[in-house]
CSV table of C-alpha atoms in Angstrom, one decimal:
chain,number,residue,atom,x,y,z
A,13,LYS,CA,-3.6,12.3,15.7
A,14,ARG,CA,-0.9,9.9,14.7
A,15,SER,CA,-2.5,7.1,16.5
A,16,SER,CA,-5.8,7.2,15.4
A,17,MET,CA,-4.9,6.6,11.9
A,18,LYS,CA,-5.2,2.9,11.0
A,19,ARG,CA,-2.0,2.0,9.5
A,20,THR,CA,-2.3,-1.7,8.8
A,21,ALA,CA,-3.4,-3.3,5.8
A,22,SER,CA,-5.1,-6.3,5.4
A,23,ARG,CA,-2.2,-8.6,4.4
A,24,ASN,CA,-4.2,-10.7,2.5
A,25,THR,CA,-5.4,-7.7,0.5
A,26,LEU,CA,-1.9,-7.3,-0.6
A,27,ARG,CA,-1.0,-10.7,-1.2
A,28,LYS,CA,-4.4,-10.5,-3.7
A,29,ILE,CA,-3.4,-7.4,-5.2
A,30,ILE,CA,0.4,-9.0,-6.2
A,31,LYS,CA,-1.4,-12.3,-7.4
A,32,THR,CA,-3.9,-10.6,-9.8
A,33,GLN,CA,-1.3,-8.2,-11.5
A,34,LYS,CA,1.6,-11.5,-11.9
A,35,PRO,CA,0.4,-15.0,-11.1
A,36,GLN,CA,3.4,-16.4,-11.7
A,37,LEU,CA,5.7,-14.6,-8.5
A,38,ARG,CA,5.8,-16.4,-6.0
A,39,ILE,CA,6.7,-15.3,-1.8
A,40,ALA,CA,9.3,-16.6,0.0
A,41,ALA,CA,7.1,-18.7,2.3
A,42,ASN,CA,9.4,-17.3,5.5
A,43,ALA,CA,9.9,-13.9,4.5
A,44,ASP,CA,6.0,-13.6,3.9
A,45,LEU,CA,5.5,-11.3,6.4
A,46,LEU,CA,8.4,-9.4,5.5
A,47,VAL,CA,8.0,-8.9,2.1
A,48,ARG,CA,4.1,-7.7,2.8
A,49,CYS,CA,5.4,-5.2,5.1
A,50,ALA,CA,7.8,-3.9,3.0
A,51,VAL,CA,5.0,-3.3,0.2
A,52,HIS,CA,3.0,-1.3,2.6
A,53,LEU,CA,5.7,0.2,3.8
A,54,SER,CA,6.4,1.2,0.1
A,55,PHE,CA,2.7,2.3,-0.2
A,56,LEU,CA,2.5,4.2,2.9
A,57,VAL,CA,5.7,6.3,2.0
A,58,PHE,CA,4.4,6.8,-2.0
A,59,LEU,CA,0.9,8.0,-0.7
A,60,ASN,CA,3.1,10.7,1.9
A,61,ARG,CA,5.2,11.6,-1.2
A,62,LEU,CA,1.7,12.1,-3.1
A,63,ALA,CA,0.3,14.0,-0.6
A,64,GLU,CA,2.9,16.5,0.0
A,65,GLU,CA,3.1,17.0,-3.4
A,66,ALA,CA,-0.5,17.5,-4.0
A,67,ARG,CA,-0.4,20.3,-1.0
A,68,THR,CA,2.4,22.3,-2.1
A,69,ASN,CA,0.7,22.2,-5.5
A,70,ALA,CA,-2.2,23.6,-3.9
A,71,PHE,CA,-0.1,25.8,-2.0
A,72,GLU,CA,1.4,27.5,-4.9
A,73,HIS,CA,-2.2,27.8,-6.6
A,74,ARG,CA,-3.6,29.4,-3.2
A,75,SER,CA,-6.1,27.2,-2.9
A,76,LYS,CA,-7.6,26.3,1.1
A,77,THR,CA,-8.2,22.8,-0.3
A,78,ILE,CA,-6.5,20.0,-2.2
A,79,LYS,CA,-8.4,19.7,-5.7
A,80,ALA,CA,-8.6,17.1,-7.8
A,81,GLU,CA,-5.6,18.6,-10.3
A,82,HIS,CA,-3.7,19.7,-7.8
A,83,ALA,CA,-3.3,15.4,-7.0
A,84,ILE,CA,-3.1,15.0,-10.6
A,85,ALA,CA,-0.3,17.2,-10.9
A,86,ALA,CA,1.2,15.0,-8.2
A,87,ALA,CA,0.8,12.0,-9.5
A,88,LYS,CA,2.5,12.7,-12.7
A,89,VAL,CA,5.8,14.1,-11.1
A,90,ILE,CA,5.7,11.1,-9.0
B,4,PRO,CA,-42.9,-31.5,6.6
B,5,ARG,CA,-42.2,-28.3,5.6
B,6,SER,CA,-44.3,-25.9,6.1
B,7,PRO,CA,-45.7,-23.8,3.0
B,8,LEU,CA,-45.3,-20.7,5.1
B,9,LYS,CA,-41.5,-21.0,5.2
B,10,PRO,CA,-40.3,-18.0,3.1
B,11,VAL,CA,-38.7,-18.5,-0.3
B,12,GLN,CA,-34.8,-18.9,0.0
B,13,PRO,CA,-33.9,-15.5,-2.1
B,14,PRO,CA,-31.8,-15.5,-4.7
B,15,LYS,CA,-28.4,-13.6,-4.3
B,16,PRO,CA,-28.4,-11.4,-7.1
B,17,ALA,CA,-26.4,-9.2,-4.4
B,18,GLY,CA,-23.4,-11.5,-4.1
B,19,ALA,CA,-23.5,-12.2,-7.4
B,20,SER,CA,-23.4,-8.7,-8.8
B,21,GLN,CA,-20.1,-7.7,-6.0
B,22,ARG,CA,-18.4,-10.7,-7.2
B,23,LYS,CA,-18.8,-9.5,-10.5
B,24,THR,CA,-17.4,-6.1,-9.2
B,25,GLN,CA,-14.9,-7.2,-7.7
B,26,LYS,CA,-13.6,-9.3,-10.6
B,27,THR,CA,-13.6,-6.2,-12.8
B,28,ARG,CA,-12.0,-4.3,-10.4
B,29,GLY,CA,-9.5,-6.7,-9.6
B,30,ALA,CA,-8.2,-6.7,-6.0
B,31,ALA,CA,-7.5,-3.5,-4.1
B,32,LEU,CA,-7.0,-2.2,-1.1
B,33,PRO,CA,-9.9,-0.6,0.9
B,34,SER,CA,-10.6,2.7,-0.4
B,35,SER,CA,-11.3,4.0,3.4
B,36,LEU,CA,-8.1,3.2,4.1
B,37,ILE,CA,-6.4,5.1,1.1
B,38,LYS,CA,-8.7,7.8,2.1
B,39,CYS,CA,-7.6,7.9,5.8
B,40,ILE,CA,-4.0,7.4,5.2
B,41,PHE,CA,-3.8,10.5,2.6
B,42,LYS,CA,-5.8,12.5,4.4
B,43,HIS,CA,-3.4,12.0,7.6
B,44,TYR,CA,-0.4,13.2,5.1
B,45,ALA,CA,-2.1,16.0,3.5
B,46,LYS,CA,-3.0,17.9,6.7
B,47,MET,CA,-5.3,19.9,5.1
B,48,PRO,CA,-8.5,20.1,3.6
B,49,VAL,CA,-9.0,17.5,0.7
B,50,ALA,CA,-12.1,17.9,-1.9
B,51,ARG,CA,-13.7,14.6,-2.4
B,52,GLU,CA,-12.7,14.3,-6.3
B,53,THR,CA,-9.1,14.0,-5.1
B,54,TYR,CA,-9.5,10.5,-3.3
B,55,ARG,CA,-10.6,9.2,-6.7
B,56,ILE,CA,-7.7,10.5,-8.1
B,57,VAL,CA,-5.4,9.1,-5.4
B,58,GLU,CA,-6.9,5.5,-5.7
B,59,LYS,CA,-6.8,5.5,-9.2
B,60,SER,CA,-2.8,6.2,-8.8
B,61,SER,CA,-2.3,3.7,-5.9
B,62,GLU,CA,-3.8,1.5,-8.4
B,63,LYS,CA,-1.4,2.7,-11.0
B,64,TYR,CA,1.4,2.2,-8.3
B,65,PHE,CA,0.7,-0.9,-7.3
B,66,LYS,CA,0.8,-2.5,-11.0
B,67,GLN,CA,4.2,-0.3,-11.5
B,68,LEU,CA,5.3,-1.9,-8.2
B,69,CYS,CA,4.6,-5.8,-9.3
B,70,CYS,CA,5.9,-5.3,-12.8
B,71,ASP,CA,9.5,-3.9,-11.2
B,72,LEU,CA,9.2,-6.8,-8.7
B,73,GLU,CA,8.6,-9.4,-11.3
B,74,ALA,CA,12.0,-7.6,-13.2
B,75,TYR,CA,14.4,-8.0,-10.4
B,76,VAL,CA,13.4,-11.6,-9.0
B,77,ASN,CA,13.8,-12.6,-12.9
B,78,HIS,CA,17.6,-10.9,-12.8
B,79,ALA,CA,18.6,-12.7,-9.8
B,80,GLY,CA,17.2,-15.7,-11.4
B,81,ARG,CA,14.5,-16.8,-8.8
B,82,LYS,CA,10.9,-17.0,-9.0
B,83,THR,CA,10.3,-16.0,-5.2
B,84,VAL,CA,10.4,-12.2,-4.2
B,85,GLU,CA,12.7,-11.8,-1.4
B,86,MET,CA,12.8,-9.0,1.1
B,87,ALA,CA,16.4,-7.6,-1.0
B,88,ASP,CA,14.1,-7.0,-3.9
B,89,LEU,CA,12.2,-5.1,-2.0
B,90,GLU,CA,14.9,-2.4,-0.8
B,91,LEU,CA,16.2,-2.8,-4.4
B,92,LEU,CA,12.8,-0.9,-5.5
B,93,MET,CA,12.6,1.6,-2.4
B,94,ARG,CA,16.3,2.7,-3.7
B,95,ARG,CA,15.4,2.8,-7.3
B,96,GLN,CA,12.4,4.7,-6.4
B,97,ARG,CA,14.9,7.0,-3.9
B,98,VAL,CA,12.8,6.5,-1.3
B,99,VAL,CA,15.7,4.7,0.8
B,100,THR,CA,19.0,6.1,0.2
B,101,ASP,CA,22.6,6.4,2.0
B,102,LYS,CA,21.0,9.4,4.1
B,103,MET,CA,18.1,7.8,4.7
B,104,PRO,CA,18.3,3.8,5.2
B,105,LEU,CA,15.4,1.4,5.4
B,106,ARG,CA,15.8,1.0,9.1
B,107,VAL,CA,14.6,4.9,9.7
B,108,LEU,CA,11.6,4.6,7.4
B,109,ILE,CA,9.9,1.4,9.3
B,110,GLU,CA,10.6,2.9,12.3
B,111,ARG,CA,9.0,6.3,10.9
B,112,TYR,CA,6.1,4.5,9.0
B,113,LEU,CA,5.3,1.0,10.6
B,114,PRO,CA,3.4,0.4,13.2
B,115,LEU,CA,4.8,-1.2,16.0
B,116,GLU,CA,3.5,-4.8,15.1
B,117,TYR,CA,4.6,-4.9,11.6
B,118,ARG,CA,7.9,-3.0,13.0
B,119,LYS,CA,8.6,-5.6,15.2
B,120,LEU,CA,9.0,-8.3,12.1
B,121,LEU,CA,10.9,-6.2,10.2
B,122,ILE,CA,14.0,-5.3,12.8
B,123,PRO,CA,15.4,-7.9,14.7
B,124,VAL,CA,15.2,-7.2,18.3
B,125,ALA,CA,17.3,-9.1,20.7
B,126,THR,CA,14.7,-10.2,23.8
B,127,SER,CA,15.4,-12.1,26.6
B,128,GLY,CA,17.2,-15.4,27.0
B,129,ASN,CA,19.7,-14.2,24.2
B,130,LYS,CA,16.9,-14.8,21.3
B,131,VAL,CA,16.6,-12.7,18.4
B,132,ILE,CA,13.6,-11.8,16.6
B,133,PRO,CA,12.9,-12.6,13.7
B,134,SER,CA,15.1,-15.6,13.2
B,135,ASN,CA,14.9,-15.8,9.9
């Protein structure tokens, strides 16, 4: 199952996100790939945390599915 | 001579509107990707409206990330983002700790082709990749 998940993001998109937020920030040319990989990594970790928090929330409310309110509560915690 | 039957070039309202929405929305990761990753980590059924929340919060996450990175870079007196800034960022997020070094996270989360870039590996010919 793990291999079926698409885990690669378009690096160009990641770059664009940073560029639109902070146009004056530059990414070191030689570390370009590394930095964007690391940004992607931190994002993956963030999503994992959010998902787990939302899941425990759902369990506490004895809900079988993760509903919007569980995700909202999780987002506030994280 | 051009034949009169040749279809007139259709106006492109679709492209224009697309550009407009993109501008207002700004660059963002594809929602399908976010959905896919979240679904994988959730390991249980997820209501549809949840994804909207997830997308919104990831947008906020990136905003915060950019601000933090800017602060770190300015603090170091640089103008470019470097690897150390990212590591510091994840340390501040309590993602990287003494018990959970960055290497382990990379091995756990990233696909092989990214891992190869981040973790130096000695290959044949006494070469270490990446060189920098």
